[in-house]
Amino acid sequence: MKKTALSAIILLFIFGLLAACGSEDATETATVDAKEENTGGVLERMEESKELNVAFEGTYPPFNFIDDNDEFQGFDVDISNEIAERMGVKANFIATKWDGLIGGLKADKFDIIIGQMTVTEERKKSVDFTDPYVISGSVLITREETNDITKLEDIKGKNVGVGGGTTFEEVANSVDGAEVKLYKAVGDYIQDLTNKRLDVIINDQLLISYNIKEQSLPIKISSDILNKDEIGMAVNKGNEDFIEQVNAALSEMKEDGTYDEIYKKWFGTEPLES
């Protein structure tokens, strides 16, 4: 079904806040004593309930989103289902706002976050991470007719849109003279880019590639990857046995080709190497 560029962009707006590669909220940055963090018990609870409770935003296509049948779909969903199956349980999905993910995890509202969370030193003070399950990175995105913004230093003197509190904000602020404008939702700064209120935006290359294709957006990726992000699955501290089993399942998926199949299904390309 054909859509106009405007309606296509509006469709993207409804997915809400897309900060999955970055925001460092107060719950994440608080350093908690390791003994207090050692809640343990995730593996035991999972084996008893036969469910793996997985949290993500649920508004971040193509990684995790709700389809027309009100069912969760996306790369994270397929990865979660495959890991759960290999661990002999069923994945149960819980959609939570980004700024509540770490707090919900620490309150034992779910077992694991599989929601495009970049591994950072600050987050590692609060939670543990599995091995990375995605390698991605930020890119510059411009209007189709723009040809003079192809590398990071080109944003000097330009109006740059990024999500507030994300790793993309950090990338933009690394360039002196860039006029950085912060947004709460990626749809808002895509709209300002297409309406020429911004010269360039910065976001995740996988997310932007997917949405340009699916929504026929009048924008393009204009740079190589600016920095690589390692995306991990977050787990409460004190659950090394559980993390070991998740890592084993992920390793098996990569060895037997299942991971590549899922990756190509959603992105149409080979995974980036770490």
mmCIF file of C-alpha atoms in Angstrom:
data_model
loop_
_atom_site.group_PDB
_atom_site.id
_atom_site.type_symbol
_atom_site.label_atom_id
_atom_site.label_comp_id
_atom_site.label_asym_id
_atom_site.label_seq_id
_atom_site.Cartn_x
_atom_site.Cartn_y
_atom_site.Cartn_z
ATOM 1 C CA MET A 1 0.000 0.000 0.000
ATOM 2 C CA LYS A 2 1.454 3.343 -1.006
ATOM 3 C CA LYS A 3 1.859 6.073 1.574
ATOM 4 C CA THR A 4 2.853 9.695 1.230
ATOM 5 C CA ALA A 5 6.133 10.720 2.818
ATOM 6 C CA LEU A 6 4.235 12.720 5.438
ATOM 7 C CA SER A 7 1.985 9.857 6.478
ATOM 8 C CA ALA A 8 4.951 7.506 6.519
ATOM 9 C CA ILE A 9 6.780 9.794 8.896
ATOM 10 C CA ILE A 10 3.699 10.101 11.108
ATOM 11 C CA LEU A 11 3.553 6.317 11.307
ATOM 12 C CA LEU A 12 7.079 6.331 12.644
ATOM 13 C CA PHE A 13 6.233 8.968 15.265
ATOM 14 C CA ILE A 14 3.803 6.680 17.054
ATOM 15 C CA PHE A 15 6.592 4.386 18.087
ATOM 16 C CA GLY A 16 7.500 7.021 20.685
ATOM 17 C CA LEU A 17 10.742 7.518 22.477
ATOM 18 C CA LEU A 18 13.578 5.669 20.770
ATOM 19 C CA ALA A 19 16.556 6.004 23.000
ATOM 20 C CA ALA A 20 17.456 2.387 23.256
ATOM 21 C CA CYS A 21 21.092 2.868 22.501
ATOM 22 C CA GLY A 22 21.672 5.398 25.106
ATOM 23 C CA SER A 23 19.923 6.992 27.996
ATOM 24 C CA GLU A 24 21.721 6.986 31.325
ATOM 25 C CA ASP A 25 18.964 7.601 33.869
ATOM 26 C CA ALA A 26 19.332 7.986 37.606
ATOM 27 C CA THR A 27 18.626 4.336 38.302
ATOM 28 C CA GLU A 28 21.422 3.312 35.986
ATOM 29 C CA THR A 29 24.080 5.638 37.309
ATOM 30 C CA ALA A 30 23.541 4.965 40.989
ATOM 31 C CA THR A 31 26.377 2.839 42.316
ATOM 32 C CA VAL A 32 25.015 0.154 44.591
ATOM 33 C CA ASP A 33 27.017 -2.074 46.887
ATOM 34 C CA ALA A 34 27.555 -5.446 45.216
ATOM 35 C CA LYS A 35 26.302 -7.358 48.245
ATOM 36 C CA GLU A 36 23.005 -5.440 48.164
ATOM 37 C CA GLU A 37 22.737 -6.148 44.449
ATOM 38 C CA ASN A 38 23.252 -9.887 44.843
ATOM 39 C CA THR A 39 19.590 -10.822 44.644
ATOM 40 C CA GLY A 40 20.226 -14.062 42.758
ATOM 41 C CA GLY A 41 17.566 -16.604 41.976
ATOM 42 C CA VAL A 42 16.770 -15.806 38.331
ATOM 43 C CA LEU A 43 17.773 -19.241 37.073
ATOM 44 C CA GLU A 44 15.786 -20.964 39.816
ATOM 45 C CA ARG A 45 12.697 -18.848 39.197
ATOM 46 C CA MET A 46 12.913 -19.444 35.461
ATOM 47 C CA GLU A 47 13.268 -23.188 35.847
ATOM 48 C CA GLU A 48 10.346 -23.302 38.267
ATOM 49 C CA SER A 49 7.971 -21.128 36.223
ATOM 50 C CA LYS A 50 9.186 -22.403 32.835
ATOM 51 C CA GLU A 51 9.110 -18.780 31.656
ATOM 52 C CA LEU A 52 11.818 -16.275 30.799
ATOM 53 C CA ASN A 53 10.461 -12.799 31.575
ATOM 54 C CA VAL A 54 11.963 -10.441 29.010
ATOM 55 C CA ALA A 55 11.653 -6.647 29.165
ATOM 56 C CA PHE A 56 12.029 -4.042 26.423
ATOM 57 C CA GLU A 57 10.257 -0.863 25.322
ATOM 58 C CA GLY A 58 8.076 -2.504 22.692
ATOM 59 C CA THR A 59 8.148 0.700 20.624
ATOM 60 C CA TYR A 60 11.452 0.322 18.796
ATOM 61 C CA PRO A 61 11.072 -1.256 15.335
ATOM 62 C CA PRO A 62 12.672 -3.327 13.940
ATOM 63 C CA PHE A 63 14.013 -4.474 17.294
ATOM 64 C CA ASN A 64 10.841 -4.735 19.379
ATOM 65 C CA PHE A 65 7.349 -3.492 18.543
ATOM 66 C CA ILE A 66 3.673 -4.452 18.481
ATOM 67 C CA ASP A 67 2.252 -5.511 15.108
ATOM 68 C CA ASP A 68 -1.255 -5.053 13.686
ATOM 69 C CA ASN A 69 -2.387 -8.175 15.550
ATOM 70 C CA ASP A 70 -1.242 -6.744 18.911
ATOM 71 C CA GLU A 71 1.625 -9.220 19.078
ATOM 72 C CA PHE A 72 5.258 -8.465 19.818
ATOM 73 C CA GLN A 73 7.568 -8.700 16.832
ATOM 74 C CA GLY A 74 11.143 -7.769 16.002
ATOM 75 C CA PHE A 75 14.760 -8.815 16.169
ATOM 76 C CA ASP A 76 14.822 -8.785 19.986
ATOM 77 C CA VAL A 77 11.651 -10.884 20.078
ATOM 78 C CA ASP A 78 13.084 -13.534 17.755
ATOM 79 C CA ILE A 79 16.374 -13.621 19.678
ATOM 80 C CA SER A 80 14.508 -13.918 22.994
ATOM 81 C CA ASN A 81 12.276 -16.728 21.755
ATOM 82 C CA GLU A 82 15.265 -18.658 20.428
ATOM 83 C CA ILE A 83 17.231 -18.290 23.658
ATOM 84 C CA ALA A 84 14.213 -19.292 25.743
ATOM 85 C CA GLU A 85 13.612 -22.378 23.614
ATOM 86 C CA ARG A 86 17.221 -23.471 23.985
ATOM 87 C CA MET A 87 16.907 -23.042 27.747
ATOM 88 C CA GLY A 88 13.745 -25.164 27.798
ATOM 89 C CA VAL A 89 11.321 -22.377 28.705
ATOM 90 C CA LYS A 90 8.897 -19.928 27.072
ATOM 91 C CA ALA A 91 9.624 -16.215 26.616
ATOM 92 C CA ASN A 92 7.163 -13.852 28.261
ATOM 93 C CA PHE A 93 7.427 -10.241 27.082
ATOM 94 C CA ILE A 94 6.944 -7.160 29.233
ATOM 95 C CA ALA A 95 6.874 -3.693 27.645
ATOM 96 C CA THR A 96 8.324 -1.007 29.898
ATOM 97 C CA LYS A 97 9.289 2.630 29.332
ATOM 98 C CA TRP A 98 12.999 3.069 28.724
ATOM 99 C CA ASP A 99 13.671 5.024 31.900
ATOM 100 C CA GLY A 100 12.009 2.279 33.959
ATOM 101 C CA LEU A 101 13.859 -0.725 32.557
ATOM 102 C CA ILE A 102 16.793 -0.855 34.964
ATOM 103 C CA GLY A 103 14.599 0.008 37.952
ATOM 104 C CA GLY A 104 12.133 -2.742 37.020
ATOM 105 C CA LEU A 105 14.944 -5.229 36.628
ATOM 106 C CA LYS A 106 16.367 -4.383 40.040
ATOM 107 C CA ALA A 107 12.876 -4.734 41.541
ATOM 108 C CA ASP A 108 12.638 -8.263 40.056
ATOM 109 C CA LYS A 109 9.709 -7.366 37.797
ATOM 110 C CA PHE A 110 11.404 -9.332 35.024
ATOM 111 C CA ASP A 111 14.435 -11.565 34.549
ATOM 112 C CA ILE A 112 16.361 -9.890 31.740
ATOM 113 C CA ILE A 113 16.373 -6.824 29.506
ATOM 114 C CA ILE A 114 16.763 -7.709 25.827
ATOM 115 C CA GLY A 115 16.060 -4.273 24.430
ATOM 116 C CA GLN A 116 19.030 -2.716 22.628
ATOM 117 C CA MET A 117 20.829 -1.503 25.728
ATOM 118 C CA THR A 118 24.375 -0.362 25.056
ATOM 119 C CA VAL A 119 26.958 -1.751 27.470
ATOM 120 C CA THR A 120 28.532 1.169 29.350
ATOM 121 C CA GLU A 121 30.739 1.423 32.419
ATOM 122 C CA GLU A 122 28.023 3.363 34.254
ATOM 123 C CA ARG A 123 25.401 0.684 33.631
ATOM 124 C CA LYS A 124 27.824 -2.033 34.684
ATOM 125 C CA LYS A 125 27.842 -0.460 38.148
ATOM 126 C CA SER A 126 24.154 -1.365 38.509
ATOM 127 C CA VAL A 127 23.655 -4.504 36.416
ATOM 128 C CA ASP A 128 25.601 -7.267 34.729
ATOM 129 C CA PHE A 129 25.581 -7.878 30.985
ATOM 130 C CA THR A 130 25.700 -10.965 28.834
ATOM 131 C CA ASP A 131 28.018 -11.195 25.869
ATOM 132 C CA PRO A 132 27.048 -8.621 23.208
ATOM 133 C CA TYR A 133 24.245 -9.842 20.956
ATOM 134 C CA VAL A 134 24.322 -6.908 18.529
ATOM 135 C CA ILE A 135 27.127 -4.702 17.273
ATOM 136 C CA SER A 136 25.756 -1.479 15.824
ATOM 137 C CA GLY A 137 26.679 2.179 15.763
ATOM 138 C CA SER A 138 25.620 5.745 15.176
ATOM 139 C CA VAL A 139 25.509 7.392 11.756
ATOM 140 C CA LEU A 140 24.739 10.791 10.270
ATOM 141 C CA ILE A 141 21.358 11.095 8.553
ATOM 142 C CA THR A 142 20.511 13.937 6.160
ATOM 143 C CA ARG A 143 17.918 14.841 3.569
ATOM 144 C CA GLU A 144 18.327 13.068 0.258
ATOM 145 C CA GLU A 145 19.631 16.162 -1.529
ATOM 146 C CA THR A 146 22.334 16.960 1.057
ATOM 147 C CA ASN A 147 25.847 16.037 -0.048
ATOM 148 C CA ASP A 148 28.183 18.083 2.193
ATOM 149 C CA ILE A 149 27.696 16.216 5.500
ATOM 150 C CA THR A 150 29.495 12.893 5.241
ATOM 151 C CA LYS A 151 31.758 12.747 8.291
ATOM 152 C CA LEU A 152 31.458 13.788 11.921
ATOM 153 C CA GLU A 153 33.479 17.001 11.649
ATOM 154 C CA ASP A 154 31.045 18.208 8.967
ATOM 155 C CA ILE A 155 28.385 18.863 11.622
ATOM 156 C CA LYS A 156 30.343 21.892 12.904
ATOM 157 C CA GLY A 157 28.098 24.907 12.509
ATOM 158 C CA LYS A 158 25.131 22.711 11.580
ATOM 159 C CA ASN A 159 21.821 22.231 13.367
ATOM 160 C CA VAL A 160 21.971 18.682 14.721
ATOM 161 C CA GLY A 161 19.050 16.719 16.170
ATOM 162 C CA VAL A 162 19.560 13.887 18.676
ATOM 163 C CA GLY A 163 17.692 12.124 21.463
ATOM 164 C CA GLY A 164 18.339 13.693 24.855
ATOM 165 C CA GLY A 165 20.319 11.514 27.251
ATOM 166 C CA THR A 166 21.482 9.123 24.530
ATOM 167 C CA THR A 167 24.894 8.094 23.285
ATOM 168 C CA PHE A 168 23.988 10.017 20.127
ATOM 169 C CA GLU A 169 23.964 13.229 22.180
ATOM 170 C CA GLU A 170 27.486 12.440 23.359
ATOM 171 C CA VAL A 171 28.654 11.941 19.764
ATOM 172 C CA ALA A 172 27.129 15.241 18.619
ATOM 173 C CA ASN A 173 28.585 17.192 21.555
ATOM 174 C CA SER A 174 32.059 15.891 20.755
ATOM 175 C CA VAL A 175 32.213 18.369 17.853
ATOM 176 C CA ASP A 176 32.872 21.979 18.874
ATOM 177 C CA GLY A 177 30.568 24.391 17.101
ATOM 178 C CA ALA A 178 27.768 21.904 16.421
ATOM 179 C CA GLU A 179 24.358 23.368 17.263
ATOM 180 C CA VAL A 180 22.880 20.387 19.093
ATOM 181 C CA LYS A 181 19.135 20.253 19.705
ATOM 182 C CA LEU A 182 17.725 17.599 22.043
ATOM 183 C CA TYR A 183 14.492 15.679 21.459
ATOM 184 C CA LYS A 184 12.417 13.137 23.350
ATOM 185 C CA ALA A 185 11.250 11.145 20.306
ATOM 186 C CA VAL A 186 13.120 10.238 17.147
ATOM 187 C CA GLY A 187 10.015 10.942 15.057
ATOM 188 C CA ASP A 188 10.161 14.580 16.129
ATOM 189 C CA TYR A 189 13.678 15.163 14.899
ATOM 190 C CA ILE A 190 13.105 13.203 11.710
ATOM 191 C CA GLN A 191 10.212 15.569 11.023
ATOM 192 C CA ASP A 192 12.371 18.618 11.746
ATOM 193 C CA LEU A 193 15.037 17.225 9.404
ATOM 194 C CA THR A 194 12.608 16.704 6.540
ATOM 195 C CA ASN A 195 11.088 20.162 7.176
ATOM 196 C CA LYS A 196 14.575 21.734 7.009
ATOM 197 C CA ARG A 197 14.639 22.874 10.620
ATOM 198 C CA LEU A 198 17.657 20.628 11.089
ATOM 199 C CA ASP A 199 20.618 19.945 8.826
ATOM 200 C CA VAL A 200 21.457 16.489 10.152
ATOM 201 C CA ILE A 201 20.453 13.971 12.812
ATOM 202 C CA ILE A 202 22.346 11.157 14.511
ATOM 203 C CA ASN A 203 20.866 7.749 15.285
ATOM 204 C CA ASP A 204 21.464 4.012 15.051
ATOM 205 C CA GLN A 205 22.325 2.749 11.573
ATOM 206 C CA LEU A 206 20.222 -0.423 11.817
ATOM 207 C CA LEU A 207 17.116 1.383 13.028
ATOM 208 C CA ILE A 208 17.391 4.141 10.416
ATOM 209 C CA SER A 209 18.115 1.713 7.556
ATOM 210 C CA TYR A 210 15.044 -0.335 8.413
ATOM 211 C CA ASN A 211 12.707 2.636 8.730
ATOM 212 C CA ILE A 212 13.932 4.389 5.592
ATOM 213 C CA LYS A 213 13.090 1.214 3.693
ATOM 214 C CA GLU A 214 9.822 0.360 5.424
ATOM 215 C CA GLN A 215 8.393 3.888 5.664
ATOM 216 C CA SER A 216 9.853 5.367 2.447
ATOM 217 C CA LEU A 217 11.315 8.280 4.390
ATOM 218 C CA PRO A 218 12.892 11.059 2.283
ATOM 219 C CA ILE A 219 16.217 10.860 4.119
ATOM 220 C CA LYS A 220 19.469 8.946 3.782
ATOM 221 C CA ILE A 221 22.432 7.689 5.798
ATOM 222 C CA SER A 222 25.274 9.979 4.764
ATOM 223 C CA SER A 223 28.256 8.643 6.737
ATOM 224 C CA ASP A 224 30.071 5.519 7.744
ATOM 225 C CA ILE A 225 29.522 4.266 11.298
ATOM 226 C CA LEU A 226 30.830 6.926 13.683
ATOM 227 C CA ASN A 227 31.319 4.639 16.668
ATOM 228 C CA LYS A 228 30.530 1.019 17.400
ATOM 229 C CA ASP A 229 28.096 0.157 20.171
ATOM 230 C CA GLU A 230 28.085 -3.230 21.881
ATOM 231 C CA ILE A 231 24.517 -4.163 22.821
ATOM 232 C CA GLY A 232 24.106 -6.612 25.678
ATOM 233 C CA MET A 233 21.327 -8.239 27.694
ATOM 234 C CA ALA A 234 21.079 -6.800 31.210
ATOM 235 C CA VAL A 235 20.634 -9.022 34.272
ATOM 236 C CA ASN A 236 20.608 -8.326 38.003
ATOM 237 C CA LYS A 237 23.953 -8.790 39.703
ATOM 238 C CA GLY A 238 24.513 -12.099 41.442
ATOM 239 C CA ASN A 239 23.158 -14.278 38.606
ATOM 240 C CA GLU A 240 26.345 -15.557 37.021
ATOM 241 C CA ASP A 241 24.880 -19.043 36.509
ATOM 242 C CA PHE A 242 21.949 -17.605 34.576
ATOM 243 C CA ILE A 243 24.180 -15.362 32.456
ATOM 244 C CA GLU A 244 26.400 -18.357 31.680
ATOM 245 C CA GLN A 245 23.423 -20.277 30.276
ATOM 246 C CA VAL A 246 22.219 -17.293 28.221
ATOM 247 C CA ASN A 247 25.710 -16.834 26.790
ATOM 248 C CA ALA A 248 25.872 -20.528 25.950
ATOM 249 C CA ALA A 249 22.550 -20.344 24.086
ATOM 250 C CA LEU A 250 23.684 -17.241 22.202
ATOM 251 C CA SER A 251 26.969 -18.909 21.266
ATOM 252 C CA GLU A 252 25.143 -21.985 19.953
ATOM 253 C CA MET A 253 22.856 -19.763 17.855
ATOM 254 C CA LYS A 254 25.867 -18.111 16.236
ATOM 255 C CA GLU A 255 27.651 -21.404 15.632
ATOM 256 C CA ASP A 256 24.708 -23.161 13.961
ATOM 257 C CA GLY A 257 23.689 -20.167 11.807
ATOM 258 C CA THR A 258 20.406 -19.375 13.565
ATOM 259 C CA TYR A 259 21.635 -15.958 14.681
ATOM 260 C CA ASP A 260 22.612 -14.976 11.129
ATOM 261 C CA GLU A 261 19.197 -16.070 9.841
ATOM 262 C CA ILE A 262 17.405 -13.867 12.356
ATOM 263 C CA TYR A 263 19.737 -10.941 11.663
ATOM 264 C CA LYS A 264 19.281 -11.137 7.895
ATOM 265 C CA LYS A 265 15.503 -11.464 8.306
ATOM 266 C CA TRP A 266 15.326 -8.034 9.938
ATOM 267 C CA PHE A 267 18.271 -6.170 8.450
ATOM 268 C CA GLY A 268 19.002 -7.868 5.126
ATOM 269 C CA THR A 269 22.744 -7.830 5.696
ATOM 270 C CA GLU A 270 25.554 -9.613 7.505
ATOM 271 C CA PRO A 271 26.120 -8.821 11.203
ATOM 272 C CA LEU A 272 28.884 -6.381 12.100
ATOM 273 C CA GLU A 273 31.906 -7.969 13.735
ATOM 274 C CA SER A 274 33.016 -6.792 17.165
#
